[in-house]
């Protein structure tokens, strides 16, 4: 299939240098876009939350070929297809995270909850769209709820 | 900034050949992934909804440089930065849409609500993650609610 070319529009700045699985909720990051994008951010401050799309630049080529995993590498959870999880091991390692927007200053967004290491390339910022994206009735696998019960203990 | 390379993992198949703004909710599409990804889809059928990431291949180079727009080209709504909207006119024209999953058969997902033209390259499939992505308290711009009130009339 045809190749698609993206360009980073900015980078994540925070204190996180090492990959970690948990404890991202409270992390405050700055998303520093290229200065030319300051104008393109006008109005984002009216949203409480944004979706940040970023490029998981540390994922290696071999890891992009994985087909199935245990969610969060937990052997107590079933082996499922990578598209049934949010693992970074995917053919196109794009991260997608909902963050709380704390502040915007020109080309810089201060956000909470972004699970990206310092220096991570950012590829898009999208506002939430509650009318389209928050379904009232939803269904998830058993393991998903089990995982979150365990994470919260 | 450094270039990032993606590869399409599949394509959208539906009856929609011409760009349209509205009426996507009821459109049923097939997302046909490369056959090698059938295994990687195992378990997605346990979700009611998925997020489909796709490449808006018709967006032209000049359109990727836009900084501000009127949402949905409506002059009655304010001019805002493109990152405050879900317009396709963005530096990296990645589409992100929540769809209802109707069925999976091997490498093929049958979905409802995907606002992508026939032939659109698909770059990722992510399951919903309600624990992380559905904030209870949220705030959106006035124009956003106004737009949806108008669209529903």
Tab-separated table of N, CA, C and O in Angstrom, chain B residues 15-81:
chain	number	residue	atom	x	y	z
B	15	UNK	N	-20.691	3.187	-0.442
B	15	UNK	CA	-21.311	3.683	-1.679
B	15	UNK	C	-21.092	5.180	-1.877
B	15	UNK	O	-21.642	5.767	-2.803
B	16	UNK	N	-20.282	5.795	-1.016
B	16	UNK	CA	-20.151	7.264	-1.046
B	16	UNK	C	-18.943	7.677	-1.894
B	16	UNK	O	-17.800	7.433	-1.536
B	17	UNK	N	-19.239	8.292	-3.037
B	17	UNK	CA	-18.191	8.688	-3.984
B	17	UNK	C	-17.919	10.177	-3.942
B	17	UNK	O	-16.882	10.626	-4.406
B	18	UNK	N	-18.890	10.945	-3.463
B	18	UNK	CA	-18.724	12.408	-3.472
B	18	UNK	C	-18.729	12.946	-2.052
B	18	UNK	O	-19.534	12.520	-1.211
B	19	UNK	N	-17.852	13.937	-1.833
B	19	UNK	CA	-17.757	14.566	-0.518
B	19	UNK	C	-19.116	15.144	-0.121
B	19	UNK	O	-19.787	15.788	-0.924
B	20	UNK	N	-19.532	14.880	1.113
B	20	UNK	CA	-20.759	15.508	1.618
B	20	UNK	C	-20.541	15.887	3.063
B	20	UNK	O	-19.680	15.337	3.748
B	21	UNK	N	-21.284	16.900	3.509
B	21	UNK	CA	-21.078	17.393	4.863
B	21	UNK	C	-21.875	16.624	5.899
B	21	UNK	O	-21.445	16.442	7.028
B	22	UNK	N	-23.095	16.243	5.504
B	22	UNK	CA	-23.977	15.645	6.506
B	22	UNK	C	-24.559	14.312	6.044
B	22	UNK	O	-24.327	13.906	4.923
B	23	UNK	N	-25.296	13.691	6.938
B	23	UNK	CA	-25.974	12.454	6.586
B	23	UNK	C	-25.072	11.234	6.637
B	23	UNK	O	-25.344	10.219	5.998
B	24	UNK	N	-23.994	11.318	7.409
B	24	UNK	CA	-23.083	10.177	7.503
B	24	UNK	C	-23.526	9.156	8.556
B	24	UNK	O	-23.099	7.993	8.507
B	25	UNK	N	-24.350	9.611	9.501
B	25	UNK	CA	-24.695	8.750	10.652
B	25	UNK	C	-25.204	7.377	10.244
B	25	UNK	O	-24.925	6.381	10.902
B	26	UNK	N	-25.963	7.351	9.139
B	26	UNK	CA	-26.602	6.096	8.770
B	26	UNK	C	-25.793	5.298	7.740
B	26	UNK	O	-26.182	4.197	7.366
B	27	UNK	N	-24.677	5.859	7.279
B	27	UNK	CA	-23.884	5.179	6.241
B	27	UNK	C	-23.218	3.919	6.817
B	27	UNK	O	-22.556	3.975	7.853
B	28	UNK	N	-23.420	2.813	6.149
B	28	UNK	CA	-22.747	1.573	6.551
B	28	UNK	C	-21.556	1.356	5.621
B	28	UNK	O	-21.683	1.464	4.400
B	29	UNK	N	-20.407	1.114	6.201
B	29	UNK	CA	-19.183	0.903	5.419
B	29	UNK	C	-18.534	-0.406	5.819
B	29	UNK	O	-18.744	-0.907	6.928
B	30	UNK	N	-17.720	-0.917	4.919
B	30	UNK	CA	-16.822	-1.992	5.293
B	30	UNK	C	-15.415	-1.425	5.380
B	30	UNK	O	-14.983	-0.698	4.487
B	31	UNK	N	-14.754	-1.735	6.480
B	31	UNK	CA	-13.338	-1.397	6.579
B	31	UNK	C	-12.602	-2.700	6.281
B	31	UNK	O	-12.659	-3.648	7.059
B	32	UNK	N	-11.982	-2.736	5.117
B	32	UNK	CA	-11.313	-3.966	4.693
B	32	UNK	C	-9.823	-3.829	4.942
B	32	UNK	O	-9.130	-3.083	4.244
B	33	UNK	N	-9.349	-4.505	5.971
B	33	UNK	CA	-7.919	-4.462	6.266
B	33	UNK	C	-7.190	-5.472	5.395
B	33	UNK	O	-7.796	-6.411	4.855
B	34	UNK	N	-5.904	-5.273	5.262
B	34	UNK	CA	-5.050	-6.244	4.612
B	34	UNK	C	-5.257	-7.599	5.310
B	34	UNK	O	-5.413	-7.649	6.536
B	35	UNK	N	-5.258	-8.675	4.527
B	35	UNK	CA	-5.563	-10.002	5.101
B	35	UNK	C	-4.630	-10.400	6.237
B	35	UNK	O	-5.000	-11.151	7.132
B	36	UNK	N	-3.417	-9.882	6.187
B	36	UNK	CA	-2.445	-10.233	7.231
B	36	UNK	C	-2.875	-9.699	8.607
B	36	UNK	O	-2.303	-10.084	9.618
B	37	UNK	N	-3.878	-8.798	8.640
B	37	UNK	CA	-4.296	-8.222	9.922
B	37	UNK	C	-5.512	-8.916	10.548
B	37	UNK	O	-6.005	-8.463	11.581
B	38	UNK	N	-5.998	-9.979	9.919
B	38	UNK	CA	-7.173	-10.660	10.468
B	38	UNK	C	-6.943	-11.052	11.935
B	38	UNK	O	-7.789	-10.818	12.803
B	39	UNK	N	-5.763	-11.605	12.210
B	39	UNK	CA	-5.438	-12.048	13.571
B	39	UNK	C	-5.403	-10.865	14.550
B	39	UNK	O	-5.821	-10.984	15.705
B	40	UNK	N	-4.892	-9.746	14.068
B	40	UNK	CA	-4.754	-8.555	14.912
B	40	UNK	C	-6.106	-7.941	15.274
B	40	UNK	O	-6.196	-7.078	16.134
B	41	UNK	N	-7.176	-8.394	14.605
B	41	UNK	CA	-8.528	-7.896	14.910
B	41	UNK	C	-9.260	-8.771	15.923
B	41	UNK	O	-10.348	-8.427	16.365
B	42	UNK	N	-8.645	-9.888	16.298
B	42	UNK	CA	-9.351	-10.808	17.209
B	42	UNK	C	-9.698	-10.126	18.536
B	42	UNK	O	-8.834	-9.598	19.212
B	43	UNK	N	-10.964	-10.144	18.863
B	43	UNK	CA	-11.412	-9.516	20.113
B	43	UNK	C	-12.086	-8.163	19.913
B	43	UNK	O	-12.758	-7.684	20.818
B	44	UNK	N	-11.931	-7.546	18.757
B	44	UNK	CA	-12.599	-6.244	18.569
B	44	UNK	C	-14.108	-6.388	18.591
B	44	UNK	O	-14.821	-5.446	18.936
B	45	UNK	N	-14.588	-7.591	18.232
B	45	UNK	CA	-16.039	-7.789	18.175
B	45	UNK	C	-16.707	-7.679	19.549
B	45	UNK	O	-17.927	-7.607	19.644
B	46	UNK	N	-15.906	-7.627	20.597
B	46	UNK	CA	-16.485	-7.459	21.936
B	46	UNK	C	-16.765	-5.986	22.286
B	46	UNK	O	-17.284	-5.698	23.360
B	47	UNK	N	-16.369	-5.098	21.399
B	47	UNK	CA	-16.656	-3.676	21.618
B	47	UNK	C	-17.870	-3.262	20.788
B	47	UNK	O	-18.019	-3.691	19.646
B	48	UNK	N	-18.676	-2.385	21.357
B	48	UNK	CA	-19.806	-1.834	20.603
B	48	UNK	C	-19.332	-0.764	19.614
B	48	UNK	O	-19.933	-0.575	18.565
B	49	UNK	N	-18.262	-0.048	19.979
B	49	UNK	CA	-17.795	1.076	19.179
B	49	UNK	C	-16.280	1.022	19.021
B	49	UNK	O	-15.570	0.596	19.926
B	50	UNK	N	-15.827	1.514	17.896
B	50	UNK	CA	-14.390	1.615	17.640
B	50	UNK	C	-14.068	3.023	17.138
B	50	UNK	O	-14.943	3.719	16.618
B	51	UNK	N	-12.809	3.396	17.271
B	51	UNK	CA	-12.329	4.629	16.653
B	51	UNK	C	-11.561	4.244	15.401
B	51	UNK	O	-10.653	3.410	15.465
B	52	UNK	N	-11.941	4.815	14.283
B	52	UNK	CA	-11.232	4.547	13.035
B	52	UNK	C	-10.386	5.772	12.688
B	52	UNK	O	-10.891	6.894	12.667
B	53	UNK	N	-9.110	5.544	12.473
B	53	UNK	CA	-8.215	6.623	12.021
B	53	UNK	C	-7.961	6.409	10.537
B	53	UNK	O	-7.595	5.307	10.117
B	54	UNK	N	-8.166	7.456	9.772
B	54	UNK	CA	-8.001	7.304	8.326
B	54	UNK	C	-7.298	8.524	7.752
B	54	UNK	O	-7.171	9.561	8.411
B	55	UNK	N	-6.835	8.362	6.532
B	55	UNK	CA	-6.050	9.408	5.894
B	55	UNK	C	-6.913	10.123	4.877
B	55	UNK	O	-7.430	9.509	3.935
B	56	UNK	N	-7.073	11.446	5.060
B	56	UNK	CA	-7.935	12.238	4.181
B	56	UNK	C	-7.146	12.574	2.923
B	56	UNK	O	-6.634	13.678	2.743
B	57	UNK	N	-7.092	11.582	2.033
B	57	UNK	CA	-6.163	11.645	0.906
B	57	UNK	C	-6.534	12.725	-0.112
B	57	UNK	O	-5.713	13.097	-0.953
B	58	UNK	N	-7.770	13.240	-0.040
B	58	UNK	CA	-8.167	14.261	-1.016
B	58	UNK	C	-7.791	15.686	-0.593
B	58	UNK	O	-7.981	16.620	-1.374
B	59	UNK	N	-7.366	15.857	0.621
B	59	UNK	CA	-6.985	17.201	1.079
B	59	UNK	C	-5.704	17.618	0.369
B	59	UNK	O	-4.712	16.883	0.379
B	60	UNK	N	-5.749	18.792	-0.270
B	60	UNK	CA	-4.597	19.238	-1.055
B	60	UNK	C	-3.551	19.930	-0.187
B	60	UNK	O	-3.839	20.370	0.910
B	61	UNK	N	-2.365	20.042	-0.750
B	61	UNK	CA	-1.248	20.642	-0.014
B	61	UNK	C	-1.596	22.024	0.529
B	61	UNK	O	-1.310	22.343	1.681
B	62	UNK	N	-2.202	22.869	-0.322
B	62	UNK	CA	-2.523	24.238	0.099
B	62	UNK	C	-3.522	24.220	1.258
B	62	UNK	O	-3.463	25.052	2.157
B	63	UNK	N	-4.433	23.223	1.223
B	63	UNK	CA	-5.453	23.127	2.270
B	63	UNK	C	-4.858	22.685	3.609
B	63	UNK	O	-5.457	22.865	4.656
B	64	UNK	N	-3.682	22.096	3.549
B	64	UNK	CA	-3.009	21.681	4.779
B	64	UNK	C	-2.340	22.860	5.477
B	64	UNK	O	-1.797	22.718	6.560
B	65	UNK	N	-2.345	24.008	4.809
B	65	UNK	CA	-1.692	25.193	5.386
B	65	UNK	C	-2.676	26.173	6.002
B	65	UNK	O	-2.286	27.221	6.509
B	66	UNK	N	-3.971	25.861	5.949
B	66	UNK	CA	-4.971	26.772	6.500
B	66	UNK	C	-4.795	26.906	8.012
B	66	UNK	O	-4.425	25.957	8.691
B	67	UNK	N	-5.059	28.100	8.526
B	67	UNK	CA	-4.881	28.352	9.961
B	67	UNK	C	-6.207	28.533	10.701
B	67	UNK	O	-6.344	28.155	11.848
B	68	UNK	N	-7.175	29.167	10.033
B	68	UNK	CA	-8.477	29.407	10.666
B	68	UNK	C	-9.608	29.112	9.682
B	68	UNK	O	-9.431	29.256	8.471
B	69	UNK	N	-10.730	28.721	10.206
B	69	UNK	CA	-11.908	28.465	9.364
B	69	UNK	C	-13.194	28.814	10.132
B	69	UNK	O	-13.183	28.926	11.354
B	70	UNK	N	-14.276	28.946	9.377
B	70	UNK	CA	-15.607	28.946	9.979
B	70	UNK	C	-16.040	27.485	10.049
B	70	UNK	O	-16.053	26.804	9.013
B	71	UNK	N	-16.383	26.972	11.233
B	71	UNK	CA	-16.765	25.555	11.325
B	71	UNK	C	-17.815	25.182	10.272
B	71	UNK	O	-18.786	25.920	10.085
B	72	UNK	N	-17.583	24.083	9.593
B	72	UNK	CA	-18.453	23.606	8.505
B	72	UNK	C	-18.710	24.684	7.441
B	72	UNK	O	-19.772	24.703	6.821
B	73	UNK	N	-17.775	25.618	7.295
B	73	UNK	CA	-17.888	26.737	6.335
B	73	UNK	C	-19.122	27.605	6.568
B	73	UNK	O	-19.582	28.286	5.645
B	74	UNK	N	-19.638	27.609	7.765
B	74	UNK	CA	-20.827	28.424	8.060
B	74	UNK	C	-20.404	29.799	8.513
B	74	UNK	O	-19.800	29.962	9.575
B	75	UNK	N	-20.791	30.797	7.721
B	75	UNK	CA	-20.415	32.172	8.046
B	75	UNK	C	-21.118	32.654	9.310
B	75	UNK	O	-20.706	33.649	9.905
B	76	UNK	N	-22.184	31.965	9.715
B	76	UNK	CA	-22.876	32.369	10.945
B	76	UNK	C	-22.164	31.867	12.203
B	76	UNK	O	-22.570	32.173	13.317
B	77	UNK	N	-21.105	31.096	12.021
B	77	UNK	CA	-20.315	30.649	13.180
B	77	UNK	C	-18.967	31.369	13.140
B	77	UNK	O	-18.490	31.740	12.068
B	78	UNK	N	-18.357	31.582	14.306
B	78	UNK	CA	-17.131	32.394	14.356
B	78	UNK	C	-15.957	31.749	13.621
B	78	UNK	O	-15.922	30.536	13.421
B	79	UNK	N	-15.011	32.586	13.235
B	79	UNK	CA	-13.768	32.136	12.621
B	79	UNK	C	-12.856	31.660	13.755
B	79	UNK	O	-12.531	32.422	14.654
B	80	UNK	N	-12.470	30.387	13.710
B	80	UNK	CA	-11.632	29.848	14.802
B	80	UNK	C	-10.447	29.077	14.218
B	80	UNK	O	-10.443	28.687	13.043
B	81	UNK	N	-9.451	28.854	15.045
B	81	UNK	CA	-8.271	28.094	14.634
B	81	UNK	C	-8.664	26.674	14.242
B	81	UNK	O	-9.588	26.097	14.811
